[in-house]
Amino acid sequence: MCGMLGGLLLSAVLIEGKIYFSETFGEGWQQRWRLSTWKEGHAEKMGKWQTSAGKWYRDEVEDAGLQTAEIMKFYAISASFEPFSNEGKELIVQYQAKYEKDLACGGGYLKLGPSTEDLSKFGDSTKYNIMFGPDQCNAEKRTHLIFRYGGRNFLKKAELPYKQEGEGLSHLYTLHLKPDNTVRVLVDLDKIYEGSLKDDWEMLPPREIADPKDQKPSDWLDEEMMEDPADVKPPDWVESKMMVDPKAGKPEEWDEEEDGEWDAPKIENPNFKGPWLPRKIPNPDYKGTWKARIVPNPDFSDDPDLYKYSDIGYVGFDVWQVKGGTIFDNIIITDSLKEAEDMAQKWKALREVEDAAKKNEDEAQAKAFEKAKAARAARSKENKAGDTKNEKKDEL
């Protein structure tokens, strides 16, 4: 663990911050969240939600979050709030995710989207502004961060590392989007990325492109090596893998009129050397790999407002999970770093308890393993002693 969130999320101090949405899944959460029925006609595919603190917690009530309760199901649930725009503001999106067991395949991300009149159909096809959080399918693992711009969803060019390791441990995901089009991502208060929307997402066309009018000269040689014209095949080089068996003669009873033309059997040629190829030498006329010259892209148009969303009005979880058991908690959407930091203290206190419990469990399992190992060794020793004793009796 590193230091406080405020030390990592360096920014101008906000005099008056605002919390646009906050949820700890306490009393009345069912009235604030809307279950989705987007798999209409296939209700059996939709998973049930419940509240749970998991097997390790500080306070069972205080630490309870929203948990996916079944296996092999789709899960979709969302909550609306008063729409807002992040124009000219910091936007911090933060939440907890705890995998009670390895999902094997499934998501643990949330979606932040524009205000929607009917969230009862919230699901895969619902438009969103931002998708953020862990995702895995067996060995493929990543922390998703997708932004919607110009009617399209843009994935980060290079995937963010996956940090959702450790069953039964809560992880804290923090996204910090700034008006200067920069982005910062933290997992468990550790920074895993800091960069620019303009550089790391393909929202804008490239500033420069290869000149489509530039053509490779006809005399351009881009083959680094060439066949040595002075190299000739040795006269004794044998390329035939098979040869006629010199020991095989046509049978005396062979009648070509009745039996057809006789073909002598073939055997592997002991002098076979394989296909002959002249040796390669450096090409004296090699000029290197040809590349078209780079020119300004006439289609490039800058946008200083890549970060801006005029309408943010819902947050939701829309995931598929093989094993289920994920607990989501302590969601906050705000323009205040201090408010995000205060919410992070809930995670920090819980994580200390979880880490201590996991350490105790690991130590207990290690002791049990060593005890079982010693018991097996003792039984093996007894068995060997018994076999030796029986052998001596047989000798007598």
CSV table of C-alpha atoms in Angstrom, one decimal:
chain,number,residue,atom,x,y,z
A,1,MET,CA,0.0,0.0,0.0
A,2,CYS,CA,1.1,3.5,-0.7
A,3,GLY,CA,0.2,6.8,0.9
A,4,MET,CA,-2.9,8.8,0.9
A,5,LEU,CA,-5.0,9.3,-2.2
A,6,GLY,CA,-4.5,13.0,-2.0
A,7,GLY,CA,-0.7,12.5,-2.3
A,8,LEU,CA,-1.2,10.6,-5.5
A,9,LEU,CA,-3.9,12.6,-7.2
A,10,LEU,CA,-2.0,15.8,-7.5
A,11,SER,CA,-4.3,18.6,-8.6
A,12,ALA,CA,-5.4,22.1,-7.7
A,13,VAL,CA,-7.3,22.2,-4.5
A,14,LEU,CA,-11.0,22.4,-5.1
A,15,ILE,CA,-12.6,25.0,-2.9
A,16,GLU,CA,-16.1,23.6,-3.2
A,17,GLY,CA,-16.3,20.0,-4.3
A,18,LYS,CA,-19.5,18.2,-5.1
A,19,ILE,CA,-20.6,14.6,-4.7
A,20,TYR,CA,-22.8,13.7,-7.6
A,21,PHE,CA,-23.4,10.1,-6.5
A,22,SER,CA,-22.4,8.0,-3.5
A,23,GLU,CA,-23.4,4.5,-2.5
A,24,THR,CA,-22.4,2.2,0.4
A,25,PHE,CA,-25.3,-0.2,0.0
A,26,GLY,CA,-26.8,0.4,3.3
A,27,GLU,CA,-30.5,0.5,4.2
A,28,GLY,CA,-32.8,1.2,1.3
A,29,TRP,CA,-30.4,0.5,-1.5
A,30,GLN,CA,-33.1,-1.5,-3.3
A,31,GLN,CA,-35.1,1.8,-3.8
A,32,ARG,CA,-32.0,3.5,-5.3
A,33,TRP,CA,-31.0,0.8,-7.8
A,34,ARG,CA,-33.0,-0.7,-10.7
A,35,LEU,CA,-32.7,-4.3,-11.7
A,36,SER,CA,-32.5,-4.8,-15.4
A,37,THR,CA,-34.6,-7.1,-17.5
A,38,TRP,CA,-32.6,-6.6,-20.7
A,39,LYS,CA,-32.5,-10.4,-21.3
A,40,GLU,CA,-36.3,-10.3,-21.9
A,41,GLY,CA,-37.6,-13.8,-22.5
A,42,HIS,CA,-34.5,-15.3,-21.0
A,43,ALA,CA,-35.0,-14.4,-17.3
A,44,GLU,CA,-33.2,-17.6,-16.3
A,45,LYS,CA,-30.0,-16.1,-17.7
A,46,MET,CA,-30.1,-13.0,-15.3
A,47,GLY,CA,-28.3,-13.5,-12.0
A,48,LYS,CA,-29.6,-12.5,-8.6
A,49,TRP,CA,-28.0,-9.8,-6.4
A,50,GLN,CA,-27.7,-9.8,-2.7
A,51,THR,CA,-25.8,-7.9,0.0
A,52,SER,CA,-22.8,-9.5,1.7
A,53,ALA,CA,-19.7,-8.5,3.5
A,54,GLY,CA,-17.9,-11.7,2.4
A,55,LYS,CA,-16.0,-14.0,4.7
A,56,TRP,CA,-13.6,-11.3,6.0
A,57,TYR,CA,-14.9,-8.0,7.3
A,58,ARG,CA,-14.4,-5.4,10.0
A,59,ASP,CA,-18.1,-4.8,10.6
A,60,GLU,CA,-20.6,-7.1,8.9
A,61,VAL,CA,-23.2,-4.4,8.4
A,62,GLU,CA,-20.9,-1.5,7.6
A,63,ASP,CA,-18.8,-3.6,5.2
A,64,ALA,CA,-21.7,-5.2,3.3
A,65,GLY,CA,-21.8,-4.5,-0.4
A,66,LEU,CA,-23.7,-5.6,-3.5
A,67,GLN,CA,-22.8,-9.2,-4.4
A,68,THR,CA,-23.4,-11.3,-7.5
A,69,ALA,CA,-25.0,-14.4,-6.0
A,70,GLU,CA,-25.1,-17.1,-8.7
A,71,ILE,CA,-22.9,-18.9,-11.2
A,72,MET,CA,-23.0,-18.6,-15.1
A,73,LYS,CA,-25.2,-15.6,-15.2
A,74,PHE,CA,-25.5,-12.1,-16.7
A,75,TYR,CA,-25.8,-9.3,-14.1
A,76,ALA,CA,-27.2,-5.9,-14.8
A,77,ILE,CA,-28.2,-3.2,-12.3
A,78,SER,CA,-28.0,0.6,-12.4
A,79,ALA,CA,-28.8,3.7,-10.4
A,80,SER,CA,-29.7,7.2,-11.8
A,81,PHE,CA,-28.9,10.5,-10.3
A,82,GLU,CA,-29.3,14.2,-11.2
A,83,PRO,CA,-27.5,14.7,-14.5
A,84,PHE,CA,-24.4,16.8,-14.6
A,85,SER,CA,-21.6,17.8,-16.9
A,86,ASN,CA,-17.9,17.5,-16.0
A,87,GLU,CA,-17.0,20.6,-18.2
A,88,GLY,CA,-14.2,22.5,-16.6
A,89,LYS,CA,-14.1,20.1,-13.6
A,90,GLU,CA,-12.2,17.2,-12.2
A,91,LEU,CA,-14.1,13.9,-12.4
A,92,ILE,CA,-13.3,11.2,-9.9
A,93,VAL,CA,-15.0,7.8,-10.2
A,94,GLN,CA,-14.1,5.4,-7.4
A,95,TYR,CA,-15.4,2.0,-6.2
A,96,GLN,CA,-14.5,-1.2,-4.5
A,97,ALA,CA,-14.6,-4.7,-6.0
A,98,LYS,CA,-13.9,-7.9,-4.0
A,99,TYR,CA,-13.7,-11.3,-5.7
A,100,GLU,CA,-14.8,-13.9,-3.0
A,101,LYS,CA,-13.5,-16.5,-5.5
A,102,ASP,CA,-11.6,-16.5,-8.7
A,103,LEU,CA,-14.2,-15.7,-11.5
A,104,ALA,CA,-12.4,-17.8,-14.1
A,105,CYS,CA,-14.2,-15.6,-16.7
A,106,GLY,CA,-16.1,-12.4,-16.0
A,107,GLY,CA,-16.1,-8.7,-15.5
A,108,GLY,CA,-15.9,-6.5,-12.4
A,109,TYR,CA,-16.2,-3.1,-14.1
A,110,LEU,CA,-18.8,-0.3,-13.8
A,111,LYS,CA,-20.3,1.9,-16.5
A,112,LEU,CA,-21.0,5.6,-16.2
A,113,GLY,CA,-23.5,7.0,-18.8
A,114,PRO,CA,-25.9,9.7,-19.9
A,115,SER,CA,-29.3,10.2,-18.2
A,116,THR,CA,-31.7,7.5,-19.4
A,117,GLU,CA,-35.5,7.6,-18.9
A,118,ASP,CA,-35.9,3.8,-18.6
A,119,LEU,CA,-33.0,1.9,-17.0
A,120,SER,CA,-35.1,-1.3,-16.8
A,121,LYS,CA,-33.5,-2.4,-20.0
A,122,PHE,CA,-30.0,-1.4,-19.0
A,123,GLY,CA,-27.5,-3.8,-20.5
A,124,ASP,CA,-25.0,-4.6,-23.2
A,125,SER,CA,-26.5,-2.3,-25.8
A,126,THR,CA,-27.0,0.7,-23.5
A,127,LYS,CA,-24.8,3.7,-24.4
A,128,TYR,CA,-22.3,4.7,-21.8
A,129,ASN,CA,-19.7,7.4,-21.4
A,130,ILE,CA,-17.0,5.5,-19.5
A,131,MET,CA,-16.4,1.8,-18.7
A,132,PHE,CA,-13.8,1.2,-16.0
A,133,GLY,CA,-12.6,-1.8,-13.9
A,134,PRO,CA,-11.2,-5.3,-14.0
A,135,ASP,CA,-12.1,-7.9,-16.6
A,136,GLN,CA,-10.8,-11.4,-17.2
A,137,CYS,CA,-11.4,-14.6,-19.1
A,138,ASN,CA,-9.0,-17.3,-18.0
A,139,ALA,CA,-5.4,-16.1,-18.9
A,140,GLU,CA,-6.6,-12.8,-20.5
A,141,LYS,CA,-6.7,-10.2,-17.8
A,142,ARG,CA,-6.9,-6.4,-17.9
A,143,THR,CA,-8.2,-3.3,-16.2
A,144,HIS,CA,-10.7,-1.8,-18.7
A,145,LEU,CA,-10.8,1.9,-19.4
A,146,ILE,CA,-13.0,2.8,-22.3
A,147,PHE,CA,-14.2,6.3,-23.3
A,148,ARG,CA,-17.0,7.2,-25.6
A,149,TYR,CA,-16.4,10.0,-28.1
A,150,GLY,CA,-18.2,11.0,-31.3
A,151,GLY,CA,-20.6,8.1,-31.0
A,152,ARG,CA,-17.9,5.5,-30.7
A,153,ASN,CA,-16.3,3.6,-27.8
A,154,PHE,CA,-12.5,3.9,-27.7
A,155,LEU,CA,-10.3,1.3,-25.8
A,156,LYS,CA,-6.9,2.4,-24.5
A,157,LYS,CA,-4.2,1.5,-27.1
A,158,ALA,CA,-2.2,-0.4,-24.5
A,159,GLU,CA,-4.2,-2.3,-21.9
A,160,LEU,CA,-3.9,-1.4,-18.2
A,161,PRO,CA,-2.5,-4.1,-15.9
A,162,TYR,CA,-4.8,-6.4,-14.0
A,163,LYS,CA,-4.6,-6.0,-10.3
A,164,GLN,CA,-7.6,-8.0,-9.1
A,165,GLU,CA,-5.6,-10.8,-7.6
A,166,GLY,CA,-6.2,-12.4,-4.2
A,167,GLU,CA,-9.6,-14.0,-3.3
A,168,GLY,CA,-11.4,-12.4,-0.4
A,169,LEU,CA,-9.5,-9.1,-0.7
A,170,SER,CA,-11.2,-5.8,-1.6
A,171,HIS,CA,-9.6,-3.7,-4.3
A,172,LEU,CA,-10.1,0.1,-4.8
A,173,TYR,CA,-10.4,1.4,-8.3
A,174,THR,CA,-9.9,5.2,-8.8
A,175,LEU,CA,-10.3,7.0,-12.1
A,176,HIS,CA,-9.3,10.7,-12.3
A,177,LEU,CA,-10.2,12.6,-15.5
A,178,LYS,CA,-9.1,16.2,-15.8
A,179,PRO,CA,-10.0,19.2,-17.9
A,180,ASP,CA,-6.6,19.2,-19.5
A,181,ASN,CA,-7.5,15.8,-21.1
A,182,THR,CA,-5.2,13.9,-18.9
A,183,VAL,CA,-6.1,10.7,-17.0
A,184,ARG,CA,-4.8,9.0,-13.9
A,185,VAL,CA,-5.7,5.5,-12.7
A,186,LEU,CA,-5.0,4.0,-9.3
A,187,VAL,CA,-5.7,0.6,-8.0
A,188,ASP,CA,-5.4,0.2,-4.2
A,189,LEU,CA,-4.1,3.8,-4.1
A,190,ASP,CA,-1.2,2.8,-6.3
A,191,LYS,CA,-0.9,4.6,-9.6
A,192,ILE,CA,-0.9,2.2,-12.5
A,193,TYR,CA,-1.3,4.8,-15.3
A,194,GLU,CA,-1.0,8.5,-16.0
A,195,GLY,CA,-1.3,9.9,-19.5
A,196,SER,CA,-3.2,11.8,-22.1
A,197,LEU,CA,-6.5,11.0,-23.9
A,198,LYS,CA,-4.9,12.5,-27.1
A,199,ASP,CA,-1.9,10.2,-27.0
A,200,ASP,CA,-3.3,6.9,-25.6
A,201,TRP,CA,-6.7,6.7,-27.1
A,202,GLU,CA,-7.4,6.9,-30.8
A,203,MET,CA,-10.2,9.5,-30.4
A,204,LEU,CA,-8.5,11.9,-32.8
A,205,PRO,CA,-7.0,11.2,-36.2
A,206,PRO,CA,-3.2,11.2,-36.3
A,207,ARG,CA,-1.5,14.6,-36.6
A,208,GLU,CA,0.8,13.2,-39.3
A,209,ILE,CA,0.5,10.5,-41.9
A,210,ALA,CA,2.5,8.8,-44.6
A,211,ASP,CA,2.2,10.8,-47.8
A,212,PRO,CA,-0.1,8.8,-50.1
A,213,LYS,CA,1.5,10.5,-53.1
A,214,ASP,CA,5.0,9.4,-52.3
A,215,GLN,CA,5.9,6.3,-54.3
A,216,LYS,CA,8.9,4.0,-53.9
A,217,PRO,CA,11.4,4.7,-56.7
A,218,SER,CA,11.5,1.9,-59.3
A,219,ASP,CA,15.3,1.4,-58.7
A,220,TRP,CA,14.9,1.1,-54.9
A,221,LEU,CA,16.4,-2.1,-53.6
A,222,ASP,CA,15.2,-3.1,-50.2
A,223,GLU,CA,16.5,-6.6,-50.1
A,224,GLU,CA,19.4,-6.6,-47.7
A,225,MET,CA,20.9,-9.9,-48.9
A,226,MET,CA,21.3,-11.4,-52.3
A,227,GLU,CA,22.4,-14.7,-53.9
A,228,ASP,CA,26.1,-14.8,-54.6
A,229,PRO,CA,26.4,-14.9,-58.4
A,230,ALA,CA,29.9,-16.4,-58.1
A,231,ASP,CA,28.6,-19.4,-56.2
A,232,VAL,CA,27.9,-22.4,-58.4
A,233,LYS,CA,26.5,-25.8,-57.6
A,234,PRO,CA,29.3,-28.4,-57.1
A,235,PRO,CA,29.4,-31.1,-59.8
A,236,ASP,CA,29.0,-33.9,-57.2
A,237,TRP,CA,26.0,-32.3,-55.5
A,238,VAL,CA,23.1,-34.8,-55.4
A,239,GLU,CA,19.6,-33.4,-55.1
A,240,SER,CA,17.7,-36.6,-55.7
A,241,LYS,CA,16.4,-38.1,-52.4
A,242,MET,CA,15.6,-41.5,-54.0
A,243,MET,CA,17.6,-43.7,-56.5
A,244,VAL,CA,17.0,-46.9,-58.4
A,245,ASP,CA,18.2,-49.9,-56.4
A,246,PRO,CA,21.3,-51.1,-58.2
A,247,LYS,CA,20.9,-54.5,-56.7
A,248,ALA,CA,17.4,-55.0,-58.1
A,249,GLY,CA,17.1,-56.7,-61.4
A,250,LYS,CA,14.1,-57.5,-63.5
A,251,PRO,CA,12.7,-60.9,-62.6
A,252,GLU,CA,13.2,-63.6,-65.3
A,253,GLU,CA,9.5,-64.4,-65.3
A,254,TRP,CA,8.5,-60.8,-66.0
A,255,ASP,CA,6.6,-60.5,-69.2
A,256,GLU,CA,6.3,-56.9,-70.4
A,257,GLU,CA,3.4,-57.8,-72.7
A,258,GLU,CA,1.4,-59.2,-69.9
A,259,ASP,CA,2.9,-57.4,-66.9
A,260,GLY,CA,3.7,-54.0,-68.4
A,261,GLU,CA,6.9,-52.1,-68.3
A,262,TRP,CA,9.0,-53.1,-65.3
A,263,ASP,CA,10.0,-50.3,-62.9
A,264,ALA,CA,13.0,-51.0,-60.7
A,265,PRO,CA,12.4,-50.4,-57.0
A,266,LYS,CA,13.9,-47.3,-55.5
A,267,ILE,CA,15.9,-46.8,-52.3
A,268,GLU,CA,17.0,-43.7,-50.4
A,269,ASN,CA,20.0,-42.1,-52.1
A,270,PRO,CA,23.0,-42.3,-49.6
A,271,ASN,CA,24.6,-39.3,-51.3
A,272,PHE,CA,21.5,-37.1,-51.0
A,273,LYS,CA,22.4,-33.5,-49.9
A,274,GLY,CA,19.1,-31.7,-50.3
A,275,PRO,CA,18.2,-28.9,-52.7
A,276,TRP,CA,21.2,-26.7,-53.5
A,277,LEU,CA,20.9,-23.0,-52.8
A,278,PRO,CA,23.6,-20.4,-53.5
A,279,ARG,CA,24.9,-18.7,-50.5
A,280,LYS,CA,23.7,-15.2,-49.5
A,281,ILE,CA,25.9,-12.2,-49.5
A,282,PRO,CA,25.2,-8.5,-48.6
A,283,ASN,CA,23.5,-6.7,-51.4
A,284,PRO,CA,25.8,-3.8,-52.4
A,285,ASP,CA,22.9,-1.8,-53.7
A,286,TYR,CA,20.7,-2.2,-50.6
A,287,LYS,CA,19.2,1.1,-49.6
A,288,GLY,CA,17.2,0.0,-46.5
A,289,THR,CA,13.4,-0.4,-46.0
A,290,TRP,CA,11.6,2.3,-48.0
A,291,LYS,CA,9.1,4.4,-46.1
A,292,ALA,CA,6.9,7.2,-47.5
A,293,ARG,CA,7.7,10.6,-46.2
A,294,ILE,CA,5.6,11.9,-43.3
A,295,VAL,CA,3.3,14.9,-43.9
A,296,PRO,CA,0.6,16.7,-41.9
A,297,ASN,CA,-2.7,14.9,-41.9
A,298,PRO,CA,-5.3,17.1,-43.7
A,299,ASP,CA,-8.1,15.4,-41.8
A,300,PHE,CA,-6.6,16.2,-38.4
A,301,SER,CA,-8.7,18.4,-36.2
A,302,ASP,CA,-7.8,19.0,-32.5
A,303,ASP,CA,-10.4,19.0,-29.8
A,304,PRO,CA,-9.6,20.5,-26.4
A,305,ASP,CA,-12.7,19.0,-24.9
A,306,LEU,CA,-12.1,15.3,-25.4
A,307,TYR,CA,-12.6,14.8,-21.6
A,308,LYS,CA,-16.0,16.6,-21.5
A,309,TYR,CA,-19.4,14.8,-21.2
A,310,SER,CA,-22.4,17.1,-21.3
A,311,ASP,CA,-24.6,14.6,-19.7
A,312,ILE,CA,-23.7,12.1,-16.9
A,313,GLY,CA,-26.8,10.6,-15.2
A,314,TYR,CA,-26.4,6.9,-14.3
A,315,VAL,CA,-23.9,4.4,-13.0
A,316,GLY,CA,-24.3,0.6,-13.3
A,317,PHE,CA,-22.8,-2.8,-13.4
A,318,ASP,CA,-23.4,-4.9,-16.6
A,319,VAL,CA,-21.2,-8.0,-16.5
A,320,TRP,CA,-21.1,-11.7,-17.2
A,321,GLN,CA,-19.6,-14.0,-14.6
A,322,VAL,CA,-18.9,-17.7,-14.6
A,323,LYS,CA,-18.5,-18.2,-10.8
A,324,GLY,CA,-20.0,-15.0,-9.3
A,325,GLY,CA,-19.5,-13.9,-5.7
A,326,THR,CA,-18.1,-10.4,-6.5
A,327,ILE,CA,-18.9,-7.7,-4.0
A,328,PHE,CA,-19.1,-4.1,-5.1
A,329,ASP,CA,-19.1,-1.3,-2.6
A,330,ASN,CA,-18.3,2.3,-1.7
A,331,ILE,CA,-19.0,4.0,-5.0
A,332,ILE,CA,-18.4,7.7,-5.3
A,333,ILE,CA,-18.6,10.1,-8.3
A,334,THR,CA,-17.3,13.5,-7.4
A,335,ASP,CA,-15.2,16.5,-8.5
A,336,SER,CA,-13.6,16.6,-5.0
A,337,LEU,CA,-10.4,14.8,-4.3
A,338,LYS,CA,-11.0,15.1,-0.6
A,339,GLU,CA,-14.4,13.4,-0.8
A,340,ALA,CA,-12.8,10.5,-2.8
A,341,GLU,CA,-10.0,10.4,-0.2
A,342,ASP,CA,-12.5,10.2,2.7
A,343,MET,CA,-14.4,7.4,1.0
A,344,ALA,CA,-11.1,5.5,0.4
A,345,GLN,CA,-10.6,5.4,4.2
A,346,LYS,CA,-13.4,2.8,4.3
A,347,TRP,CA,-11.6,0.6,1.9
A,348,LYS,CA,-8.3,1.1,3.7
A,349,ALA,CA,-9.7,0.1,7.1
A,350,LEU,CA,-11.4,-3.0,5.6
A,351,ARG,CA,-8.3,-4.1,3.6
A,352,GLU,CA,-6.2,-4.1,6.8
A,353,VAL,CA,-8.6,-6.5,8.4
A,354,GLU,CA,-8.7,-8.7,5.2
A,355,ASP,CA,-4.9,-8.8,4.9
A,356,ALA,CA,-4.5,-9.9,8.5
A,357,ALA,CA,-7.2,-12.5,8.1
A,358,LYS,CA,-5.6,-13.8,4.9
A,359,LYS,CA,-2.2,-14.0,6.6
A,360,ASN,CA,-3.7,-16.0,9.4
A,361,GLU,CA,-5.4,-18.3,7.0
A,362,ASP,CA,-2.3,-18.8,4.9
A,363,GLU,CA,-0.3,-19.6,8.1
A,364,ALA,CA,-2.9,-22.0,9.3
A,365,GLN,CA,-2.9,-23.8,5.9
A,366,ALA,CA,0.9,-24.0,5.9
A,367,LYS,CA,0.9,-25.5,9.4
A,368,ALA,CA,-1.8,-28.0,8.4
A,369,PHE,CA,0.2,-28.9,5.3
A,370,GLU,CA,3.4,-29.5,7.4
A,371,LYS,CA,1.5,-31.5,9.9
A,372,ALA,CA,0.0,-33.7,7.2
A,373,LYS,CA,3.4,-34.0,5.6
A,374,ALA,CA,4.9,-35.2,8.9
A,375,ALA,CA,2.1,-37.7,9.4
A,376,ARG,CA,2.7,-39.2,6.0
A,377,ALA,CA,6.4,-39.4,6.7
A,378,ALA,CA,5.8,-41.2,10.0
A,379,ARG,CA,3.4,-43.7,8.4
A,380,SER,CA,5.9,-44.4,5.6
A,381,LYS,CA,8.6,-45.0,8.2
A,382,GLU,CA,6.3,-47.4,10.2
A,383,ASN,CA,5.4,-49.3,7.0
A,384,LYS,CA,9.1,-49.7,6.1
A,385,ALA,CA,9.9,-50.9,9.6
A,386,GLY,CA,7.0,-53.4,9.4
A,387,ASP,CA,8.2,-54.7,6.0
A,388,THR,CA,11.8,-55.1,7.4
A,389,LYS,CA,10.4,-57.0,10.3
A,390,ASN,CA,8.4,-59.3,8.1
A,391,GLU,CA,11.3,-60.0,5.9
A,392,LYS,CA,13.4,-61.1,8.9
A,393,LYS,CA,10.6,-63.5,10.0
A,394,ASP,CA,10.5,-65.0,6.5
A,395,GLU,CA,14.3,-65.6,6.6
A,396,LEU,CA,13.9,-67.5,9.9
